[in-house]
Structure formats: structure tokens, C-alpha cells
Amino acid sequence: MPNLLEVKNLKTQFFTQDGVVHAVNGISYSVKQGETVAIVGESGSGKSVGVMSLIRLIPQPPGKIVDGTVMFDGQDLLTMKEDELRRIRGNRIAMIFQDPMTSLNPVLTIGRQITEAIQLHMGMNRAESRKRAVELLELVGIPGAGERLDDYPHQFSGGMRQRVMIAMGLSCNPQLLIADEPTTALDVTIQAQIVDLVNRLKDELGMAVIWITHDLGVVAGMAERVIVMYSGFVVEEASVDQLYAQPRHPYTLGLLRSIPRLDLGRQKRLIPIDGLPPDLLEAPTSCPFAPRCDFAIDKCWESNPPLEAVEPGHKSACWVDISGVKVIEEVKEVAA
């Protein structure tokens, strides 16, 4: 299957009074048509800045995309004129943001906000766009969709607002949907509903999905491939099965060990990742994870390892082979 999106050596920096923030440091990956790719990592790893750079949504200044290419369906999004990009953004590429309350306009009705993009990109009149908006709200599971078009965002619950955001994202039948931690502010039952909804709509519409999250537990049930980011770098890339069975980067191993498990019979003590993420004001010269890594060797402090294949379909940026280390191991039981 051909690649719909190809990102090569993308670098994004922020020029602040304190210095240059190295937010994204030369990341490369691809997304095939109809594929779901998850990008995971803790806060500050560059996940959101990386995807917002794809469609040039970072504030400029202070932000600046200093290098790289982003090929979407054969066109480089980074060299497009703004009016050309506007015809793709919100139309062929849609984005769902983390907090729908800050993404929805509080003084405009839901119907007005959904129909705006439909009229702009699909050339429908007011009556046609309202009919399409009702269909979209029904598609994402909002009851009484026809009556709710004229309601305002504050009249919806958090889960329903996120469904409205998904409806807006799907309004123009995008080829690629970017979801930036869309379930973070929701309780776990609503999270599961939103994940199931996106999975179902992806299969029905045949679109590709980039799902950004810090929760590896969510990833298992929806993605085909996982990209792990740390300190603005891609440190591991693999299929879901490969990543969960045998992570090849110590940071990924740490993320998996810190997830609560229900399949072990008895709850074991979680193993946290010690230390703090690095200061992005300093340009990295060694492995950025070395100060927090239990497997670090001298070479890790001397140079930053490149992202290289360790087996077919599996890449890792690490000087140490940790393939023999188990994700689950016997640790002290939680005190009763």
C-alpha cells in the first residue's frame, strides 16, 4: 500500500528570550493509506509540536520549521503557499485537539461551526450543509442531532463535545485524521467509547489516523504501528505486536513497565522511570535518555545513536541491545 504521508528530517525550534528550544530534532516516519499510527511519549517529548508542524499550525514566531520535508499525496506541505495549504488543511487533513472546550468557539452554535467548513470546502449551501451536519452528528452518536445543531458548546458534556470535534474533523471526508490526545480529559468509559468510535469510522471511511497519546494502554487496541518519541527524537518505531512483545529502547521498556497490568493475577508494584526529561534549550550531543537509563554505557554519553533497523519493521535508536530484557518481571508486591 502506498504512503499517504512521508515526513523526512523534520526539525522545529522555538526562538525565545531564554534561548533556542529544540522541540523536534529531525524526525522521519511515514503513514500508509488507511493505516493508524500512534505517536507516544511523555509531556514535552515533541509529539504535538511534531504533528502541528506538518500542517504549519505552530505560532511563527517564536516557532520555526528549520528543516525537513512533509510529503502528502506527492505534495510538500512545507513549501506550499498559504492559500494552497488552506485547501488541504481541514479538508483532506483534519485535526482533533486535546481540549474541545478551547477548540470550539463558545459564542457560536455547534451547527454554525460544523457547517462553516462544509460550505468552504465542499461548496454546499446553507440547507445542504445543515443536512450534512445532522448526518455527521448522528454518525458520531449524538442523540437528537437535528435539535442539537443550534445548541452552544457549554450545553454539551465533555464526551459529547469531543464527539462534536470528531464530527467537524470528518465533515469533509479527510484522507488523514490527526488526533492530538483527544481522550486525555475524559473518564475511562468515555475514553473507550471515543477510541471505538474512531476505529469504526476509520474502517467505514478508509482514512488514515495519527493518534497522539502518552498512554500506551490506549494504543494497543487501535494502532497498527507505534512511534515512540523522547526529547524531540524518534527513539523507536515498530508494529504494536513487536513493541509490546519486545521493546528495543530502554525508554519504551520504562513506559511499558509503568502501565498497571490486570493480567498478572496479583497487582505488582509499578516501576517508574527515574529522573526528569532533558532541558530542550540545550542542543543534544549525547543520547538524551542516558541520564535516566539503567543500561547506559560510555558510548551513550559520547554520541546520540541513530534510528536504525534492529529487525524487519522494527527500528531503535540505542547503542545497547536490550532484546533479552523482559517487560514483565518479578518485583516486590504492593504492600497490602
Coordinates of C-alpha atoms in Angstrom, one line a residue:
M1 CA 0.0 0.0 0.0
P2 CA 1.5 3.4 -0.9
N3 CA 2.5 6.0 1.6
L4 CA -0.1 8.8 2.1
L5 CA 2.3 10.9 4.3
E6 CA 6.1 10.9 4.3
V7 CA 7.9 13.0 6.9
K8 CA 11.7 13.4 6.5
N9 CA 14.2 15.1 8.8
L10 CA 11.6 17.5 10.3
K11 CA 13.1 20.0 12.7
T12 CA 11.1 22.6 14.6
Q13 CA 12.6 25.1 17.0
F14 CA 11.3 28.0 19.2
F15 CA 13.3 31.1 19.5
T16 CA 12.7 32.5 23.0
Q17 CA 14.3 35.1 25.3
D18 CA 15.9 32.2 27.2
G19 CA 17.4 30.6 24.1
V20 CA 16.5 28.2 21.3
V21 CA 14.1 25.4 22.3
H22 CA 15.0 22.3 20.3
A23 CA 11.4 20.9 20.2
V24 CA 11.6 18.5 17.2
N25 CA 15.0 17.2 16.2
G26 CA 15.0 15.6 12.7
I27 CA 12.1 13.1 12.9
S28 CA 11.2 10.8 10.0
Y29 CA 8.3 8.5 9.5
S30 CA 5.5 7.6 7.1
V31 CA 1.8 6.8 7.2
K32 CA 0.1 4.5 4.6
Q33 CA -3.4 5.0 3.3
G34 CA -5.9 3.6 5.8
E35 CA -3.3 3.0 8.5
T36 CA -3.4 4.0 12.2
V37 CA -0.1 5.2 13.6
A38 CA 0.3 6.1 17.2
I39 CA 2.9 8.6 18.4
V40 CA 3.6 8.1 22.1
G41 CA 5.8 9.8 24.7
E42 CA 5.6 11.8 27.9
S43 CA 4.8 15.5 28.0
G44 CA 7.5 17.6 26.3
S45 CA 8.7 14.8 24.0
G46 CA 7.7 16.7 20.9
K47 CA 4.6 14.8 19.9
S48 CA 2.1 17.7 19.4
V49 CA 4.7 20.1 18.0
G50 CA 5.7 17.5 15.5
V51 CA 2.2 16.9 14.1
M52 CA 1.3 20.6 14.3
S53 CA 4.4 21.3 12.2
L54 CA 3.1 19.0 9.5
I55 CA 0.2 21.4 8.7
R56 CA 2.1 24.5 9.8
L57 CA -0.1 25.3 12.8
I58 CA 2.8 26.3 15.2
P59 CA 2.9 30.0 16.0
Q60 CA 5.5 31.7 13.9
P61 CA 7.3 33.5 15.6
P62 CA 8.5 32.2 18.1
G63 CA 8.3 28.8 16.4
K64 CA 10.1 28.0 13.1
I65 CA 10.3 24.9 11.0
V66 CA 14.1 24.9 10.2
D67 CA 14.4 21.8 8.1
G68 CA 12.6 18.8 6.6
T69 CA 10.0 17.8 4.1
V70 CA 6.4 16.7 4.6
M71 CA 5.1 14.9 1.5
F72 CA 1.3 14.5 1.5
D73 CA 0.0 12.6 -1.5
G74 CA 3.0 13.8 -3.5
Q75 CA 3.0 17.4 -2.4
D76 CA 5.4 19.1 0.1
L77 CA 3.2 20.8 2.7
L78 CA 6.1 22.9 4.0
T79 CA 6.7 24.7 0.7
M80 CA 3.1 25.3 -0.3
K81 CA 1.6 28.8 -0.4
E82 CA -0.8 29.5 2.5
D83 CA -3.9 29.6 0.3
E84 CA -3.0 26.2 -1.2
L85 CA -2.4 24.7 2.3
R86 CA -5.8 26.1 3.4
R87 CA -7.5 23.9 0.8
I88 CA -5.9 20.8 2.3
R89 CA -6.0 21.7 6.0
G90 CA -9.5 21.0 7.4
N91 CA -10.4 19.3 4.1
R92 CA -8.1 16.4 3.2
I93 CA -6.2 16.6 6.5
A94 CA -8.3 17.1 9.7
M95 CA -7.2 17.5 13.3
I96 CA -8.9 16.9 16.6
F97 CA -7.4 18.7 19.6
Q98 CA -7.0 17.7 23.2
D99 CA -9.5 20.0 24.8
P100 CA -12.7 20.6 22.8
M101 CA -13.7 23.5 25.1
T102 CA -10.8 25.6 23.9
S103 CA -11.1 24.4 20.3
L104 CA -14.8 25.2 20.0
N105 CA -16.0 28.8 19.8
P106 CA -18.2 29.4 22.9
V107 CA -20.3 32.1 21.2
L108 CA -21.2 30.1 18.0
T109 CA -23.7 27.3 17.8
I110 CA -22.4 23.8 17.0
G111 CA -24.3 23.8 13.7
R112 CA -22.6 27.0 12.6
Q113 CA -19.1 25.7 13.5
I114 CA -19.7 22.4 11.6
T115 CA -21.3 23.9 8.5
E116 CA -18.6 26.6 8.1
A117 CA -16.0 24.0 6.9
I118 CA -18.6 22.2 4.8
Q119 CA -19.6 25.3 2.9
L120 CA -16.0 26.4 2.5
H121 CA -14.5 23.2 1.2
M122 CA -17.5 21.3 -0.3
G123 CA -19.4 24.2 -1.8
M124 CA -22.7 23.4 -0.2
N125 CA -25.4 26.0 0.5
R126 CA -26.9 26.5 4.0
A127 CA -29.6 23.9 3.8
E128 CA -27.3 21.3 2.3
S129 CA -24.6 21.9 4.9
R130 CA -27.1 21.7 7.8
K131 CA -28.4 18.4 6.5
R132 CA -24.8 17.1 6.3
A133 CA -24.1 18.4 9.8
V134 CA -27.0 16.4 11.2
E135 CA -25.7 13.3 9.4
L136 CA -22.3 13.8 10.9
L137 CA -23.7 14.3 14.5
E138 CA -25.7 11.1 14.1
L139 CA -22.6 9.3 12.7
V140 CA -20.7 10.1 15.9
G141 CA -23.5 9.1 18.2
I142 CA -25.1 12.3 19.4
P143 CA -28.9 11.7 20.1
G144 CA -31.4 14.2 18.8
A145 CA -28.8 15.6 16.3
G146 CA -31.3 17.7 14.4
E147 CA -32.4 19.6 17.6
R148 CA -28.9 20.0 18.9
L149 CA -27.5 21.9 15.9
D150 CA -28.5 25.2 17.5
D151 CA -27.0 24.4 20.9
Y152 CA -23.8 26.0 22.2
P153 CA -20.7 24.1 23.3
H154 CA -21.4 24.7 27.0
Q155 CA -24.7 22.7 26.6
F156 CA -22.8 19.5 25.8
S157 CA -20.8 17.2 28.2
G158 CA -17.1 16.7 27.8
G159 CA -17.5 13.5 25.9
M160 CA -20.2 14.9 23.6
R161 CA -18.0 18.0 22.9
Q162 CA -15.3 15.6 21.8
R163 CA -17.8 13.8 19.5
V164 CA -18.7 17.2 18.0
M165 CA -15.0 17.8 17.3
I166 CA -14.7 14.4 15.6
A167 CA -17.8 15.3 13.5
M168 CA -16.1 18.5 12.5
G169 CA -13.0 16.7 11.6
L170 CA -14.9 14.2 9.4
S171 CA -17.1 16.8 7.8
C172 CA -15.1 16.9 4.5
N173 CA -14.2 13.2 4.3
P174 CA -10.5 13.6 5.1
Q175 CA -7.8 11.2 3.9
L176 CA -5.8 11.8 7.2
L177 CA -7.2 12.4 10.7
I178 CA -4.7 13.7 13.3
A179 CA -6.0 13.2 16.9
D180 CA -3.9 15.0 19.5
E181 CA -4.6 13.3 22.8
P182 CA -8.4 13.5 22.3
T183 CA -9.3 11.4 25.3
T184 CA -6.9 12.8 27.9
A185 CA -9.6 15.0 29.7
L186 CA -12.3 12.3 29.7
D187 CA -13.0 9.5 32.1
V188 CA -12.1 5.9 31.1
T189 CA -15.5 4.8 30.0
I190 CA -15.9 7.8 27.7
Q191 CA -12.3 7.2 26.5
A192 CA -13.1 3.7 25.4
Q193 CA -16.2 5.0 23.5
I194 CA -14.2 7.6 21.7
V195 CA -11.5 5.1 20.7
D196 CA -14.1 2.6 19.5
L197 CA -15.8 5.4 17.6
V198 CA -12.6 6.5 15.8
N199 CA -11.8 2.8 15.0
R200 CA -15.2 2.3 13.5
L201 CA -15.2 5.5 11.5
K202 CA -11.7 4.8 10.2
D203 CA -12.8 1.4 8.8
E204 CA -16.0 2.8 7.3
L205 CA -14.4 5.9 5.7
G206 CA -11.0 4.3 4.9
M207 CA -9.0 7.2 6.3
A208 CA -5.5 7.1 7.9
V209 CA -5.2 8.2 11.5
I210 CA -2.3 9.6 13.5
W211 CA -3.2 9.2 17.2
I212 CA -1.0 11.1 19.7
T213 CA -1.0 9.9 23.3
H214 CA 1.1 9.4 26.4
D215 CA -1.0 6.3 27.2
L216 CA 0.4 3.0 25.8
G217 CA -2.7 1.2 27.1
V218 CA -4.9 3.1 24.6
V219 CA -2.5 2.3 21.7
A220 CA -2.8 -1.5 22.0
G221 CA -6.4 -1.6 20.8
M222 CA -6.3 0.8 17.9
A223 CA -2.9 1.2 16.2
E224 CA -1.0 -0.9 13.7
R225 CA 2.3 0.9 14.2
V226 CA 3.8 2.9 17.1
I227 CA 6.3 5.7 17.0
V228 CA 8.0 6.5 20.4
M229 CA 9.3 10.0 20.9
Y230 CA 11.7 11.3 23.5
S231 CA 13.3 14.8 23.7
G232 CA 12.2 15.6 20.2
F233 CA 13.6 12.4 18.7
V234 CA 12.0 9.2 17.4
V235 CA 13.7 6.6 19.6
E236 CA 11.8 3.6 18.5
E237 CA 9.3 2.6 15.7
A238 CA 7.7 -0.8 15.4
S239 CA 4.4 -2.7 14.9
V240 CA 2.2 -2.9 18.0
D241 CA 2.9 -6.6 18.4
Q242 CA 6.7 -6.1 18.1
L243 CA 6.7 -3.2 20.5
Y244 CA 4.7 -4.9 23.3
A245 CA 6.4 -8.2 22.9
Q246 CA 10.0 -7.0 22.9
P247 CA 10.8 -3.2 23.1
R248 CA 14.3 -2.4 21.9
H249 CA 14.8 1.0 23.5
P250 CA 15.1 1.5 27.3
Y251 CA 12.6 4.4 27.3
T252 CA 9.9 2.2 25.7
L253 CA 10.7 -0.5 28.2
G254 CA 10.2 2.0 31.0
L255 CA 6.9 3.2 29.6
L256 CA 5.6 -0.4 29.4
R257 CA 6.8 -1.2 32.9
S258 CA 4.9 1.7 34.3
I259 CA 1.5 0.7 33.0
P260 CA -0.9 -1.1 35.5
R261 CA -1.5 -4.7 34.4
L262 CA -4.7 -6.6 35.1
D263 CA -3.5 -9.9 33.5
L264 CA -0.9 -10.8 36.2
G265 CA -3.3 -12.3 38.8
R266 CA -1.9 -10.0 41.5
Q267 CA -1.1 -6.4 41.2
K268 CA 2.7 -5.8 41.1
R269 CA 4.5 -2.6 42.1
L270 CA 4.9 -0.3 39.1
I271 CA 8.4 0.6 38.1
P272 CA 8.7 4.3 37.4
I273 CA 11.3 6.0 35.2
D274 CA 13.6 7.9 37.5
G275 CA 14.7 11.4 36.7
L276 CA 13.3 14.2 34.6
P277 CA 13.2 14.9 30.8
P278 CA 16.2 16.9 29.5
D279 CA 16.3 20.7 29.1
L280 CA 15.3 21.3 25.4
L281 CA 17.3 24.6 25.5
E282 CA 20.5 22.6 25.2
A283 CA 21.2 21.0 21.8
P284 CA 21.7 17.3 22.4
T285 CA 25.2 15.9 21.7
S286 CA 24.8 12.5 23.5
C287 CA 21.8 10.2 24.0
P288 CA 19.1 12.3 25.6
F289 CA 17.8 9.4 27.6
A290 CA 21.3 8.4 29.1
P291 CA 20.9 10.3 32.4
R292 CA 17.7 8.2 33.2
C293 CA 18.8 4.9 31.6
D294 CA 19.7 1.8 33.6
F295 CA 21.6 0.4 30.6
A296 CA 23.8 3.4 29.7
I297 CA 27.4 2.7 28.6
D298 CA 30.2 5.2 27.9
K299 CA 29.3 5.4 24.3
C300 CA 25.8 6.8 25.2
W301 CA 27.5 9.8 26.7
E302 CA 29.7 10.4 23.7
S303 CA 27.2 10.4 20.8
N304 CA 23.5 10.2 20.1
P305 CA 22.6 6.9 18.4
P306 CA 20.8 7.0 15.0
L307 CA 17.5 5.3 14.4
E308 CA 18.4 2.0 12.8
A309 CA 16.6 -1.3 11.9
V310 CA 17.1 -4.0 14.6
E311 CA 14.8 -6.4 12.9
P312 CA 12.3 -6.2 9.9
G313 CA 9.8 -3.5 10.6
H314 CA 11.4 -2.5 13.9
K315 CA 13.8 0.5 14.4
S316 CA 15.5 1.7 17.6
A317 CA 18.0 4.5 18.5
C318 CA 20.1 2.8 21.1
W319 CA 23.7 1.7 21.4
V320 CA 22.8 -1.2 23.8
D321 CA 21.0 -4.4 22.8
I322 CA 18.2 -4.9 25.4
S323 CA 16.4 -7.7 23.5
G324 CA 16.9 -10.2 26.3
V325 CA 15.2 -7.9 28.9
K326 CA 11.6 -8.9 29.9
V327 CA 8.9 -6.3 30.1
I328 CA 7.3 -8.1 33.0
E329 CA 9.5 -9.4 35.7
E330 CA 9.0 -10.4 39.3
V331 CA 9.1 -7.3 41.5
K332 CA 8.0 -6.6 45.1
E333 CA 4.3 -6.9 45.6
V334 CA 2.4 -3.9 46.6
A335 CA 2.0 -3.8 50.4
A336 CA -1.5 -4.8 51.5

